[in-house]
Short mmCIF file of C-alpha atoms in Angstrom, two decimals:
data_model
loop_
_atom_site.label_atom_id
_atom_site.label_comp_id
_atom_site.label_asym_id
_atom_site.label_seq_id
_atom_site.Cartn_x
_atom_site.Cartn_y
_atom_site.Cartn_z
CA VAL A 1 71.07 34.36 -17.20
CA VAL A 2 71.46 37.83 -18.60
CA HIS A 3 70.95 38.80 -22.21
CA ASP A 4 70.50 35.10 -23.10
CA HIS A 5 74.01 34.32 -21.86
CA LEU A 6 74.94 32.06 -18.99
CA GLY A 7 78.65 31.88 -18.50
CA GLY A 8 81.74 33.03 -16.81
CA MET A 9 83.65 31.68 -13.89
CA PRO A 10 82.39 31.72 -10.32
CA PRO A 11 84.01 34.35 -8.13
CA ALA A 12 87.41 33.30 -6.79
CA VAL A 13 87.62 32.98 -3.02
CA ASP A 14 90.56 34.57 -1.22
CA LEU A 15 90.39 33.27 2.33
CA GLU A 16 93.03 35.71 3.58
CA ARG A 17 91.03 38.64 2.23
CA GLU A 18 87.83 37.20 3.74
CA LYS A 19 89.59 36.95 7.09
CA LEU A 20 90.90 40.52 6.79
CA LEU A 21 87.43 41.81 5.91
CA ALA A 22 85.93 39.99 8.89
CA GLU A 23 88.58 41.40 11.23
CA ILE A 24 87.98 44.94 9.96
CA LEU A 25 84.22 44.61 10.27
CA ILE A 26 84.55 43.29 13.81
CA SER A 27 87.02 46.00 14.82
CA GLY A 28 85.00 48.75 13.15
CA SER A 29 81.80 47.60 14.79
CA ARG A 30 83.41 47.20 18.21
CA ASP A 31 84.98 50.68 17.97
CA GLY A 32 81.75 52.38 16.86
CA MET A 33 82.88 53.10 13.29
CA ILE A 34 80.17 51.03 11.59
CA ASP A 35 76.40 51.44 11.82
CA ALA A 36 75.58 48.51 9.50
CA ALA A 37 77.23 46.08 7.09
CA HIS A 38 76.06 43.56 4.49
CA ASP A 39 78.01 41.07 2.36
CA LEU A 40 77.71 41.26 -1.43
CA SER A 41 77.67 37.53 -2.12
CA ASP A 42 74.02 37.02 -3.06
CA GLY A 43 72.85 39.43 -5.74
CA GLY A 44 75.75 41.85 -5.46
CA LEU A 45 75.78 45.44 -4.25
CA ILE A 46 72.29 46.38 -5.42
CA GLN A 47 70.69 43.44 -3.60
CA ALA A 48 72.58 44.25 -0.39
CA VAL A 49 71.63 47.94 -0.61
CA THR A 50 68.00 47.11 -1.35
CA GLU A 51 67.74 44.67 1.57
CA SER A 52 69.45 47.13 3.92
CA CYS A 53 67.25 50.04 2.83
CA LEU A 54 64.08 47.99 3.25
CA ARG A 55 65.21 46.78 6.66
CA GLY A 56 66.17 50.30 7.80
CA GLY A 57 63.27 52.13 6.14
CA ARG A 58 65.56 54.68 4.48
CA GLY A 59 66.75 55.06 0.91
CA ALA A 60 70.23 55.33 -0.55
CA ARG A 61 71.87 57.34 -3.29
CA LEU A 62 74.76 55.58 -5.04
CA VAL A 63 77.29 56.72 -7.61
CA VAL A 64 78.94 54.28 -10.03
CA PRO A 65 82.69 54.95 -9.77
CA ASP A 66 84.36 56.30 -12.90
CA GLY A 67 85.63 53.57 -15.20
CA LEU A 68 83.22 50.90 -13.93
CA ASP A 69 80.32 49.41 -15.84
CA ALA A 70 77.07 50.01 -13.90
CA PHE A 71 75.85 46.43 -14.39
CA THR A 72 79.09 44.90 -13.09
CA PHE A 73 79.27 47.42 -10.23
CA LEU A 74 75.72 46.66 -9.11
CA PHE A 75 75.50 42.89 -9.63
CA SER A 76 79.02 41.48 -9.15
CA GLU A 77 79.09 38.79 -6.47
CA SER A 78 82.86 38.78 -6.05
CA ALA A 79 83.92 37.41 -2.69
CA GLY A 80 85.56 39.37 0.10
CA ARG A 81 83.43 42.50 -0.25
CA ALA A 82 80.84 44.23 1.90
CA ILE A 83 78.86 47.44 1.91
CA VAL A 84 79.33 49.33 5.15
CA ALA A 85 77.34 52.24 6.60
CA VAL A 86 79.84 54.51 8.33
CA PRO A 87 78.78 57.66 10.20
CA ARG A 88 80.35 60.81 8.70
CA SER A 89 82.15 61.43 11.98
CA GLU A 90 83.94 58.05 11.60
CA GLU A 91 84.62 58.10 7.86
CA VAL A 92 88.27 59.21 8.09
CA ARG A 93 89.06 56.82 10.95
CA PHE A 94 87.42 53.87 9.13
CA THR A 95 89.14 54.69 5.83
CA ASP A 96 92.50 55.00 7.61
CA MET A 97 92.00 51.65 9.36
CA CYS A 98 91.22 49.93 6.05
CA GLY A 99 94.18 51.56 4.32
CA ALA A 100 96.56 50.62 7.13
CA ARG A 101 95.45 46.98 6.85
CA GLY A 102 95.62 46.95 3.02
CA LEU A 103 91.88 46.61 2.38
CA PRO A 104 90.58 48.85 -0.43
CA VAL A 105 87.68 51.11 0.51
CA ALA A 106 85.59 53.48 -1.60
CA ARG A 107 82.79 55.90 -0.73
CA ILE A 108 79.99 55.04 -3.15
CA GLY A 109 76.98 56.82 -1.72
CA VAL A 110 74.89 58.00 1.19
CA ILE A 111 71.85 56.84 3.13
CA ASP A 112 69.14 59.32 2.21
CA GLY A 113 65.59 59.66 0.96
CA ASP A 114 62.92 57.08 0.29
CA ALA A 115 64.28 55.39 -2.83
CA VAL A 116 67.26 53.38 -4.00
CA GLU A 117 68.88 55.65 -6.55
CA VAL A 118 71.89 55.01 -8.75
CA GLN A 119 72.92 58.38 -10.12
CA GLY A 120 72.40 58.60 -13.86
CA GLU A 121 70.86 55.11 -14.01
CA PHE A 122 67.59 54.76 -12.06
CA ALA A 123 65.66 55.47 -8.88
CA ILE A 124 63.14 53.04 -7.41
CA PRO A 125 60.95 54.04 -4.45
CA LEU A 126 61.22 51.83 -1.39
CA THR A 127 57.46 51.24 -1.58
CA GLU A 128 57.88 49.55 -4.97
CA LEU A 129 60.91 47.56 -3.83
CA GLY A 130 59.04 46.54 -0.68
CA ALA A 131 56.10 45.24 -2.70
CA VAL A 132 58.44 43.19 -4.90
CA HIS A 133 60.27 41.77 -1.87
CA GLU A 134 57.00 40.92 -0.13
CA GLU A 135 55.85 39.06 -3.25
CA ARG A 136 59.20 37.29 -3.43
CA ALA A 137 58.90 36.30 0.24
CA ARG A 138 55.37 35.00 -0.39
CA VAL A 139 56.54 32.95 -3.37
CA GLU A 140 59.52 31.62 -1.39
CA GLN A 141 57.16 30.61 1.44
CA GLU A 142 54.86 28.89 -1.04
CA LYS A 143 57.84 27.13 -2.63
CA ASP A 144 59.07 25.98 0.79
CA GLU A 145 55.61 24.66 1.67
CA LYS A 146 55.41 22.77 -1.64
CA ALA A 147 58.91 21.38 -1.09
CA ALA A 148 57.91 20.23 2.40
CA ALA A 149 54.77 18.57 0.99
CA LEU A 150 56.83 16.84 -1.72
CA LEU A 151 59.32 15.66 0.88
CA GLN A 152 56.50 14.27 3.00
CA ALA A 153 54.99 12.54 -0.05
CA GLU A 154 58.40 11.05 -0.84
CA ARG A 155 58.69 9.77 2.74
CA VAL A 156 55.25 8.15 2.47
CA PHE A 157 56.22 6.60 -0.87
CA VAL A 158 59.47 5.23 0.55
CA GLU A 159 57.68 3.85 3.63
CA THR A 160 54.99 2.24 1.44
CA GLU A 161 57.68 0.73 -0.75
CA ARG A 162 59.53 -0.56 2.33
CA GLN A 163 56.31 -2.16 3.64
CA SER A 164 55.62 -3.74 0.24
CA LEU A 165 59.11 -5.21 0.08
CA ALA A 166 58.80 -6.48 3.65
CA LEU A 167 55.49 -8.18 2.78
CA ILE A 168 57.01 -9.79 -0.31
CA ASP A 169 60.01 -10.94 1.74
CA GLN A 170 57.66 -12.38 4.37
CA LYS A 171 55.65 -14.32 1.75
CA LEU A 172 58.82 -15.67 0.09
CA THR A 173 60.21 -16.70 3.46
CA GLN A 174 56.96 -18.50 4.33
CA LYS A 175 57.03 -20.28 0.97
CA ARG A 176 60.68 -21.36 1.52
CA ILE A 177 59.84 -22.65 4.99
CA GLY A 178 56.84 -24.56 3.57
CA ARG A 179 59.02 -26.16 0.86
CA ARG A 180 61.63 -27.21 3.40
CA ALA A 181 58.95 -28.70 5.63
CA ARG A 182 57.49 -30.67 2.68
CA ARG A 183 60.95 -31.89 1.66
CA ALA A 184 61.69 -32.92 5.20
CA ALA A 185 58.36 -34.79 5.43
CA LEU A 186 59.02 -36.58 2.13
CA ALA A 187 62.57 -37.46 3.14
CA GLY A 188 61.55 -38.71 6.56
#
């Protein structure tokens, strides 16, 4: 929910493009053209860059391409996209490979410094981002532990309910057997 608005359509999935992207990433990695890659499906470009910077311990400087809205550029979760770290020595070869296969590619920044910076928008030091991610991980762990406890409580509840129903069934069965025995004794 952004600006009190929840809406829009989920990103369309193009399986052919996904396959092409996967093939290019595999080929580029195998041929030494890619140092790192991250999909943009969960949180968009800024989330992928942040996670990658925190994992690698180095910052990044990004530039929003002309004609694009910064918010959309940073947070779009459109399918079939990835951010790729390509060594300068492999940039032309990687770009040519993508172009030859019909996959759009754009240089949007460099790995540098100790912050995630979007030119003209903001810069956040990795130390601050790391603290936020550590807190998020702690909260996620706590949430998972609570979910596990709730699941266990639900299992105990279901088992208790099953035992109660079995006891009721046993008592009803005993009562039916007793009635039949009395009827048989009266009839005999």
